[in-house]
């Protein structure tokens, strides 16, 4: 509710930001989750495209069939789905192929060391290529230096998050920061 309320406030002020919420294994087992989300989106008059749920591979593994059912319903509503911490869980490509995800978030453990560790760089490059070839957005987590950001840009990574861009902030601080920052939401969303 809080996230959707904030999303509504941003929409009214002209900022169409996609906000992400982490889902746990317990959430993915809730048969009523999609109905609850739909009711909350109606209550806060929020567009589904501005809501994203991040899920980890391990959360899916608790009950893959139930998780797939829940995620399919959320996707059908127009909500965006992301695999968070990609590469640290089971990393089964079959789930990547079957899940209705829009985005893959490369885990920070690979991104933070990619400039010093060639194997991490290969994993990041391969994940960027994999995501793009599958028609998914890709986000690199843990971007803490200008050099890391520049490398990701050269690799074709579309989005990044990390301390180099911003430390965690409140919604009001983020709003002010976006209005005066060089960092602009891509294609009308962030």
JSON list of C-alpha atoms in Angstrom, two decimals:
[
{"chain": "A", "resi": 1, "resn": "UNK", "atom": "CA", "xyz": [0.00, 0.00, 0.00]},
{"chain": "A", "resi": 2, "resn": "UNK", "atom": "CA", "xyz": [2.76, 2.44, 0.90]},
{"chain": "A", "resi": 3, "resn": "UNK", "atom": "CA", "xyz": [4.60, 1.85, -2.37]},
{"chain": "A", "resi": 4, "resn": "UNK", "atom": "CA", "xyz": [1.45, 2.25, -4.45]},
{"chain": "A", "resi": 5, "resn": "UNK", "atom": "CA", "xyz": [0.47, 5.38, -2.53]},
{"chain": "A", "resi": 6, "resn": "UNK", "atom": "CA", "xyz": [3.91, 6.87, -3.24]},
{"chain": "A", "resi": 7, "resn": "UNK", "atom": "CA", "xyz": [3.62, 5.83, -6.88]},
{"chain": "A", "resi": 8, "resn": "UNK", "atom": "CA", "xyz": [0.30, 7.69, -7.09]},
{"chain": "A", "resi": 9, "resn": "UNK", "atom": "CA", "xyz": [1.91, 10.82, -5.60]},
{"chain": "A", "resi": 10, "resn": "UNK", "atom": "CA", "xyz": [4.75, 10.64, -8.13]},
{"chain": "A", "resi": 11, "resn": "UNK", "atom": "CA", "xyz": [2.31, 10.18, -11.02]},
{"chain": "A", "resi": 12, "resn": "UNK", "atom": "CA", "xyz": [0.34, 13.25, -9.92]},
{"chain": "A", "resi": 13, "resn": "UNK", "atom": "CA", "xyz": [3.57, 15.28, -9.86]},
{"chain": "A", "resi": 14, "resn": "UNK", "atom": "CA", "xyz": [4.53, 14.16, -13.36]},
{"chain": "A", "resi": 15, "resn": "UNK", "atom": "CA", "xyz": [7.09, 11.50, -12.40]},
{"chain": "A", "resi": 16, "resn": "UNK", "atom": "CA", "xyz": [6.18, 8.12, -13.87]},
{"chain": "A", "resi": 17, "resn": "UNK", "atom": "CA", "xyz": [8.59, 6.00, -11.85]},
{"chain": "A", "resi": 18, "resn": "UNK", "atom": "CA", "xyz": [8.48, 2.23, -11.81]},
{"chain": "A", "resi": 19, "resn": "UNK", "atom": "CA", "xyz": [8.80, 1.11, -8.21]},
{"chain": "A", "resi": 20, "resn": "UNK", "atom": "CA", "xyz": [10.07, -2.31, -7.21]},
{"chain": "A", "resi": 21, "resn": "UNK", "atom": "CA", "xyz": [8.98, -4.45, -4.29]},
{"chain": "A", "resi": 22, "resn": "UNK", "atom": "CA", "xyz": [10.74, -7.64, -3.21]},
{"chain": "A", "resi": 23, "resn": "UNK", "atom": "CA", "xyz": [8.59, -10.76, -2.95]},
{"chain": "A", "resi": 24, "resn": "UNK", "atom": "CA", "xyz": [9.54, -13.54, -0.58]},
{"chain": "A", "resi": 25, "resn": "UNK", "atom": "CA", "xyz": [8.92, -17.26, -1.00]},
{"chain": "A", "resi": 26, "resn": "UNK", "atom": "CA", "xyz": [5.97, -16.87, 1.39]},
{"chain": "A", "resi": 27, "resn": "UNK", "atom": "CA", "xyz": [4.44, -14.18, -0.83]},
{"chain": "A", "resi": 28, "resn": "UNK", "atom": "CA", "xyz": [4.79, -16.40, -3.89]},
{"chain": "A", "resi": 29, "resn": "UNK", "atom": "CA", "xyz": [2.83, -19.17, -2.14]},
{"chain": "A", "resi": 30, "resn": "UNK", "atom": "CA", "xyz": [-0.11, -16.86, -1.34]},
{"chain": "A", "resi": 31, "resn": "UNK", "atom": "CA", "xyz": [-2.91, -17.87, -3.71]},
{"chain": "A", "resi": 32, "resn": "UNK", "atom": "CA", "xyz": [-4.58, -14.49, -3.14]},
{"chain": "A", "resi": 33, "resn": "UNK", "atom": "CA", "xyz": [-1.51, -12.33, -3.85]},
{"chain": "A", "resi": 34, "resn": "UNK", "atom": "CA", "xyz": [-2.56, -11.29, -7.36]},
{"chain": "A", "resi": 35, "resn": "UNK", "atom": "CA", "xyz": [-6.05, -10.39, -6.15]},
{"chain": "A", "resi": 36, "resn": "UNK", "atom": "CA", "xyz": [-4.60, -8.34, -3.27]},
{"chain": "A", "resi": 37, "resn": "UNK", "atom": "CA", "xyz": [-2.24, -6.51, -5.62]},
{"chain": "A", "resi": 38, "resn": "UNK", "atom": "CA", "xyz": [-5.03, -5.78, -8.09]},
{"chain": "A", "resi": 39, "resn": "UNK", "atom": "CA", "xyz": [-7.25, -4.40, -5.31]},
{"chain": "A", "resi": 40, "resn": "UNK", "atom": "CA", "xyz": [-4.43, -2.19, -4.01]},
{"chain": "A", "resi": 41, "resn": "UNK", "atom": "CA", "xyz": [-3.69, -0.87, -7.51]},
{"chain": "A", "resi": 42, "resn": "UNK", "atom": "CA", "xyz": [-7.38, 0.04, -7.89]},
{"chain": "A", "resi": 43, "resn": "UNK", "atom": "CA", "xyz": [-7.41, 1.71, -4.46]},
{"chain": "A", "resi": 44, "resn": "UNK", "atom": "CA", "xyz": [-4.38, 3.86, -5.29]},
{"chain": "A", "resi": 45, "resn": "UNK", "atom": "CA", "xyz": [-5.26, 4.30, -8.98]},
{"chain": "A", "resi": 46, "resn": "UNK", "atom": "CA", "xyz": [-1.81, 3.09, -10.02]},
{"chain": "A", "resi": 47, "resn": "UNK", "atom": "CA", "xyz": [-0.89, 1.84, -13.47]},
{"chain": "A", "resi": 48, "resn": "UNK", "atom": "CA", "xyz": [0.38, -1.76, -13.41]},
{"chain": "A", "resi": 49, "resn": "UNK", "atom": "CA", "xyz": [3.35, -0.85, -15.64]},
{"chain": "A", "resi": 50, "resn": "UNK", "atom": "CA", "xyz": [4.69, 1.30, -12.80]},
{"chain": "A", "resi": 51, "resn": "UNK", "atom": "CA", "xyz": [4.88, -1.62, -10.36]},
{"chain": "A", "resi": 52, "resn": "UNK", "atom": "CA", "xyz": [7.60, -4.25, -10.43]},
{"chain": "A", "resi": 53, "resn": "UNK", "atom": "CA", "xyz": [8.04, -7.28, -8.23]},
{"chain": "A", "resi": 54, "resn": "UNK", "atom": "CA", "xyz": [11.55, -8.61, -7.67]},
{"chain": "A", "resi": 55, "resn": "UNK", "atom": "CA", "xyz": [11.91, -12.29, -6.95]},
{"chain": "A", "resi": 56, "resn": "UNK", "atom": "CA", "xyz": [14.95, -14.38, -6.17]},
{"chain": "A", "resi": 57, "resn": "UNK", "atom": "CA", "xyz": [15.60, -17.73, -7.76]},
{"chain": "A", "resi": 58, "resn": "UNK", "atom": "CA", "xyz": [15.59, -19.40, -4.35]},
{"chain": "A", "resi": 59, "resn": "UNK", "atom": "CA", "xyz": [12.12, -17.98, -3.55]},
{"chain": "A", "resi": 60, "resn": "UNK", "atom": "CA", "xyz": [10.79, -19.64, -6.69]},
{"chain": "A", "resi": 61, "resn": "UNK", "atom": "CA", "xyz": [12.27, -22.99, -5.70]},
{"chain": "A", "resi": 62, "resn": "UNK", "atom": "CA", "xyz": [10.15, -23.28, -2.51]},
{"chain": "A", "resi": 63, "resn": "UNK", "atom": "CA", "xyz": [7.20, -24.35, -4.68]},
{"chain": "A", "resi": 64, "resn": "UNK", "atom": "CA", "xyz": [7.94, -23.74, -8.35]},
{"chain": "A", "resi": 65, "resn": "UNK", "atom": "CA", "xyz": [4.45, -24.57, -9.63]},
{"chain": "A", "resi": 66, "resn": "UNK", "atom": "CA", "xyz": [2.68, -22.22, -7.19]},
{"chain": "A", "resi": 67, "resn": "UNK", "atom": "CA", "xyz": [5.28, -19.49, -7.82]},
{"chain": "A", "resi": 68, "resn": "UNK", "atom": "CA", "xyz": [4.82, -19.85, -11.59]},
{"chain": "A", "resi": 69, "resn": "UNK", "atom": "CA", "xyz": [1.05, -19.58, -11.22]},
{"chain": "A", "resi": 70, "resn": "UNK", "atom": "CA", "xyz": [1.31, -16.46, -9.05]},
{"chain": "A", "resi": 71, "resn": "UNK", "atom": "CA", "xyz": [3.87, -14.80, -11.30]},
{"chain": "A", "resi": 72, "resn": "UNK", "atom": "CA", "xyz": [1.86, -15.58, -14.42]},
{"chain": "A", "resi": 73, "resn": "UNK", "atom": "CA", "xyz": [-1.22, -13.92, -12.91]},
{"chain": "A", "resi": 74, "resn": "UNK", "atom": "CA", "xyz": [0.79, -10.83, -11.89]},
{"chain": "A", "resi": 75, "resn": "UNK", "atom": "CA", "xyz": [2.35, -10.60, -15.34]},
{"chain": "A", "resi": 76, "resn": "UNK", "atom": "CA", "xyz": [-1.07, -10.90, -17.01]},
{"chain": "A", "resi": 77, "resn": "UNK", "atom": "CA", "xyz": [-2.17, -7.87, -14.95]},
{"chain": "A", "resi": 78, "resn": "UNK", "atom": "CA", "xyz": [0.63, -5.82, -16.54]},
{"chain": "A", "resi": 79, "resn": "UNK", "atom": "CA", "xyz": [2.92, -5.80, -13.52]},
{"chain": "A", "resi": 80, "resn": "UNK", "atom": "CA", "xyz": [6.62, -6.06, -14.35]},
{"chain": "A", "resi": 81, "resn": "UNK", "atom": "CA", "xyz": [8.66, -8.94, -12.90]},
{"chain": "A", "resi": 82, "resn": "UNK", "atom": "CA", "xyz": [12.40, -9.11, -12.26]},
{"chain": "A", "resi": 83, "resn": "UNK", "atom": "CA", "xyz": [14.73, -11.90, -11.21]},
{"chain": "A", "resi": 84, "resn": "UNK", "atom": "CA", "xyz": [16.80, -10.35, -8.42]},
{"chain": "A", "resi": 85, "resn": "UNK", "atom": "CA", "xyz": [20.35, -11.40, -7.52]},
{"chain": "A", "resi": 86, "resn": "UNK", "atom": "CA", "xyz": [20.66, -13.35, -10.76]},
{"chain": "A", "resi": 87, "resn": "UNK", "atom": "CA", "xyz": [23.48, -15.84, -10.68]},
{"chain": "A", "resi": 88, "resn": "UNK", "atom": "CA", "xyz": [23.52, -16.50, -6.93]},
{"chain": "A", "resi": 89, "resn": "UNK", "atom": "CA", "xyz": [20.65, -18.98, -6.67]},
{"chain": "A", "resi": 90, "resn": "UNK", "atom": "CA", "xyz": [19.91, -22.05, -8.67]},
{"chain": "A", "resi": 91, "resn": "UNK", "atom": "CA", "xyz": [20.37, -20.17, -11.94]},
{"chain": "A", "resi": 92, "resn": "UNK", "atom": "CA", "xyz": [18.32, -22.68, -13.83]},
{"chain": "A", "resi": 93, "resn": "UNK", "atom": "CA", "xyz": [17.92, -21.47, -17.37]},
{"chain": "A", "resi": 94, "resn": "UNK", "atom": "CA", "xyz": [14.69, -23.45, -17.63]},
{"chain": "A", "resi": 95, "resn": "UNK", "atom": "CA", "xyz": [13.09, -21.09, -15.09]},
{"chain": "A", "resi": 96, "resn": "UNK", "atom": "CA", "xyz": [14.45, -18.08, -16.94]},
{"chain": "A", "resi": 97, "resn": "UNK", "atom": "CA", "xyz": [12.88, -19.46, -20.09]},
{"chain": "A", "resi": 98, "resn": "UNK", "atom": "CA", "xyz": [9.52, -20.28, -18.47]},
{"chain": "A", "resi": 99, "resn": "UNK", "atom": "CA", "xyz": [9.01, -17.37, -16.08]},
{"chain": "A", "resi": 100, "resn": "UNK", "atom": "CA", "xyz": [7.19, -14.29, -17.37]},
{"chain": "A", "resi": 101, "resn": "UNK", "atom": "CA", "xyz": [9.99, -11.95, -16.26]},
{"chain": "A", "resi": 102, "resn": "UNK", "atom": "CA", "xyz": [10.76, -8.61, -17.87]},
{"chain": "A", "resi": 103, "resn": "UNK", "atom": "CA", "xyz": [14.08, -7.94, -16.18]},
{"chain": "A", "resi": 104, "resn": "UNK", "atom": "CA", "xyz": [17.20, -9.67, -14.93]},
{"chain": "A", "resi": 105, "resn": "UNK", "atom": "CA", "xyz": [19.19, -8.04, -12.14]},
{"chain": "A", "resi": 106, "resn": "UNK", "atom": "CA", "xyz": [22.83, -9.12, -12.12]},
{"chain": "A", "resi": 107, "resn": "UNK", "atom": "CA", "xyz": [23.95, -9.72, -8.55]},
{"chain": "A", "resi": 108, "resn": "UNK", "atom": "CA", "xyz": [26.35, -7.18, -7.09]},
{"chain": "A", "resi": 109, "resn": "UNK", "atom": "CA", "xyz": [28.88, -9.88, -6.17]},
{"chain": "A", "resi": 110, "resn": "UNK", "atom": "CA", "xyz": [29.76, -10.14, -9.88]},
{"chain": "A", "resi": 111, "resn": "UNK", "atom": "CA", "xyz": [29.51, -6.43, -10.70]},
{"chain": "A", "resi": 112, "resn": "UNK", "atom": "CA", "xyz": [31.61, -5.17, -7.80]},
{"chain": "A", "resi": 113, "resn": "UNK", "atom": "CA", "xyz": [34.58, -7.37, -8.69]},
{"chain": "A", "resi": 114, "resn": "UNK", "atom": "CA", "xyz": [34.32, -7.38, -12.48]},
{"chain": "A", "resi": 115, "resn": "UNK", "atom": "CA", "xyz": [37.14, -4.87, -12.96]},
{"chain": "A", "resi": 116, "resn": "UNK", "atom": "CA", "xyz": [39.59, -7.00, -10.96]},
{"chain": "A", "resi": 117, "resn": "UNK", "atom": "CA", "xyz": [38.29, -10.48, -11.77]},
{"chain": "A", "resi": 118, "resn": "UNK", "atom": "CA", "xyz": [38.02, -11.54, -15.40]},
{"chain": "A", "resi": 119, "resn": "UNK", "atom": "CA", "xyz": [35.64, -14.40, -14.54]},
{"chain": "A", "resi": 120, "resn": "UNK", "atom": "CA", "xyz": [33.20, -11.93, -12.98]},
{"chain": "A", "resi": 121, "resn": "UNK", "atom": "CA", "xyz": [33.50, -9.73, -16.07]},
{"chain": "A", "resi": 122, "resn": "UNK", "atom": "CA", "xyz": [32.71, -12.72, -18.29]},
{"chain": "A", "resi": 123, "resn": "UNK", "atom": "CA", "xyz": [29.65, -13.54, -16.15]},
{"chain": "A", "resi": 124, "resn": "UNK", "atom": "CA", "xyz": [28.42, -9.94, -16.32]},
{"chain": "A", "resi": 125, "resn": "UNK", "atom": "CA", "xyz": [28.99, -9.73, -20.08]},
{"chain": "A", "resi": 126, "resn": "UNK", "atom": "CA", "xyz": [27.29, -13.08, -20.65]},
{"chain": "A", "resi": 127, "resn": "UNK", "atom": "CA", "xyz": [24.32, -12.16, -18.49]},
{"chain": "A", "resi": 128, "resn": "UNK", "atom": "CA", "xyz": [23.87, -8.84, -20.31]},
{"chain": "A", "resi": 129, "resn": "UNK", "atom": "CA", "xyz": [23.98, -10.68, -23.65]},
{"chain": "A", "resi": 130, "resn": "UNK", "atom": "CA", "xyz": [21.63, -13.42, -22.41]},
{"chain": "A", "resi": 131, "resn": "UNK", "atom": "CA", "xyz": [19.06, -10.93, -21.09]},
{"chain": "A", "resi": 132, "resn": "UNK", "atom": "CA", "xyz": [19.12, -8.81, -24.22]},
{"chain": "A", "resi": 133, "resn": "UNK", "atom": "CA", "xyz": [18.92, -11.79, -26.54]},
{"chain": "A", "resi": 134, "resn": "UNK", "atom": "CA", "xyz": [15.87, -13.01, -24.59]},
{"chain": "A", "resi": 135, "resn": "UNK", "atom": "CA", "xyz": [14.23, -9.59, -24.87]},
{"chain": "A", "resi": 136, "resn": "UNK", "atom": "CA", "xyz": [14.61, -8.79, -21.17]},
{"chain": "A", "resi": 137, "resn": "UNK", "atom": "CA", "xyz": [15.84, -5.58, -19.56]},
{"chain": "A", "resi": 138, "resn": "UNK", "atom": "CA", "xyz": [19.05, -5.96, -17.58]},
{"chain": "A", "resi": 139, "resn": "UNK", "atom": "CA", "xyz": [20.12, -4.15, -14.43]},
{"chain": "A", "resi": 140, "resn": "UNK", "atom": "CA", "xyz": [23.55, -4.30, -12.81]},
{"chain": "A", "resi": 141, "resn": "UNK", "atom": "CA", "xyz": [23.46, -4.10, -9.02]},
{"chain": "A", "resi": 142, "resn": "UNK", "atom": "CA", "xyz": [26.34, -2.85, -6.90]},
{"chain": "A", "resi": 143, "resn": "UNK", "atom": "CA", "xyz": [27.70, -0.11, -9.16]},
{"chain": "A", "resi": 144, "resn": "UNK", "atom": "CA", "xyz": [30.01, 1.80, -6.85]},
{"chain": "A", "resi": 145, "resn": "UNK", "atom": "CA", "xyz": [32.53, 3.50, -9.15]},
{"chain": "A", "resi": 146, "resn": "UNK", "atom": "CA", "xyz": [32.54, 5.54, -12.35]},
{"chain": "A", "resi": 147, "resn": "UNK", "atom": "CA", "xyz": [34.80, 2.89, -13.93]},
{"chain": "A", "resi": 148, "resn": "UNK", "atom": "CA", "xyz": [32.27, 0.15, -13.19]},
{"chain": "A", "resi": 149, "resn": "UNK", "atom": "CA", "xyz": [29.48, 2.24, -14.71]},
{"chain": "A", "resi": 150, "resn": "UNK", "atom": "CA", "xyz": [31.55, 2.98, -17.81]},
{"chain": "A", "resi": 151, "resn": "UNK", "atom": "CA", "xyz": [32.35, -0.72, -18.26]},
{"chain": "A", "resi": 152, "resn": "UNK", "atom": "CA", "xyz": [28.66, -1.62, -17.97]},
{"chain": "A", "resi": 153, "resn": "UNK", "atom": "CA", "xyz": [27.78, 1.01, -20.58]},
{"chain": "A", "resi": 154, "resn": "UNK", "atom": "CA", "xyz": [30.39, -0.48, -22.91]},
{"chain": "A", "resi": 155, "resn": "UNK", "atom": "CA", "xyz": [28.89, -3.94, -22.32]},
{"chain": "A", "resi": 156, "resn": "UNK", "atom": "CA", "xyz": [25.46, -2.61, -23.30]},
{"chain": "A", "resi": 157, "resn": "UNK", "atom": "CA", "xyz": [23.91, -2.83, -19.86]},
{"chain": "A", "resi": 158, "resn": "UNK", "atom": "CA", "xyz": [20.73, -0.75, -19.88]},
{"chain": "A", "resi": 159, "resn": "UNK", "atom": "CA", "xyz": [20.33, 0.12, -16.21]},
{"chain": "A", "resi": 160, "resn": "UNK", "atom": "CA", "xyz": [22.40, 0.22, -13.06]},
{"chain": "A", "resi": 161, "resn": "UNK", "atom": "CA", "xyz": [21.93, 0.73, -9.36]},
{"chain": "A", "resi": 162, "resn": "UNK", "atom": "CA", "xyz": [24.44, 1.28, -6.62]},
{"chain": "A", "resi": 163, "resn": "UNK", "atom": "CA", "xyz": [26.18, 3.77, -4.40]},
{"chain": "A", "resi": 164, "resn": "UNK", "atom": "CA", "xyz": [27.88, 5.51, -7.34]},
{"chain": "A", "resi": 165, "resn": "UNK", "atom": "CA", "xyz": [24.44, 6.61, -8.49]},
{"chain": "A", "resi": 166, "resn": "UNK", "atom": "CA", "xyz": [22.86, 7.14, -5.08]},
{"chain": "A", "resi": 167, "resn": "UNK", "atom": "CA", "xyz": [22.76, 5.80, -1.58]},
{"chain": "A", "resi": 168, "resn": "UNK", "atom": "CA", "xyz": [19.29, 4.71, -0.35]},
{"chain": "A", "resi": 169, "resn": "UNK", "atom": "CA", "xyz": [17.10, 7.77, 0.26]},
{"chain": "A", "resi": 170, "resn": "UNK", "atom": "CA", "xyz": [13.55, 8.60, 1.27]},
{"chain": "A", "resi": 171, "resn": "UNK", "atom": "CA", "xyz": [10.86, 9.19, -1.34]},
{"chain": "A", "resi": 172, "resn": "UNK", "atom": "CA", "xyz": [10.93, 12.96, -0.80]},
{"chain": "A", "resi": 173, "resn": "UNK", "atom": "CA", "xyz": [14.71, 13.13, -1.17]},
{"chain": "A", "resi": 174, "resn": "UNK", "atom": "CA", "xyz": [14.51, 10.97, -4.31]},
{"chain": "A", "resi": 175, "resn": "UNK", "atom": "CA", "xyz": [11.87, 13.23, -5.80]},
{"chain": "A", "resi": 176, "resn": "UNK", "atom": "CA", "xyz": [14.02, 16.33, -5.30]},
{"chain": "A", "resi": 177, "resn": "UNK", "atom": "CA", "xyz": [17.14, 14.50, -6.51]},
{"chain": "A", "resi": 178, "resn": "UNK", "atom": "CA", "xyz": [15.45, 13.35, -9.72]},
{"chain": "A", "resi": 179, "resn": "UNK", "atom": "CA", "xyz": [14.22, 16.85, -10.50]},
{"chain": "A", "resi": 180, "resn": "UNK", "atom": "CA", "xyz": [17.75, 18.28, -10.37]},
{"chain": "A", "resi": 181, "resn": "UNK", "atom": "CA", "xyz": [19.93, 15.30, -11.26]},
{"chain": "A", "resi": 182, "resn": "UNK", "atom": "CA", "xyz": [21.83, 14.30, -14.39]},
{"chain": "A", "resi": 183, "resn": "UNK", "atom": "CA", "xyz": [20.27, 10.84, -13.97]},
{"chain": "A", "resi": 184, "resn": "UNK", "atom": "CA", "xyz": [16.97, 10.76, -15.79]},
{"chain": "A", "resi": 185, "resn": "UNK", "atom": "CA", "xyz": [14.39, 7.99, -15.80]},
{"chain": "A", "resi": 186, "resn": "UNK", "atom": "CA", "xyz": [14.65, 6.00, -19.03]},
{"chain": "A", "resi": 187, "resn": "UNK", "atom": "CA", "xyz": [11.64, 6.05, -21.35]},
{"chain": "A", "resi": 188, "resn": "UNK", "atom": "CA", "xyz": [9.46, 7.75, -18.74]},
{"chain": "A", "resi": 189, "resn": "UNK", "atom": "CA", "xyz": [10.16, 5.25, -15.96]},
{"chain": "A", "resi": 190, "resn": "UNK", "atom": "CA", "xyz": [12.94, 4.56, -13.51]}
]
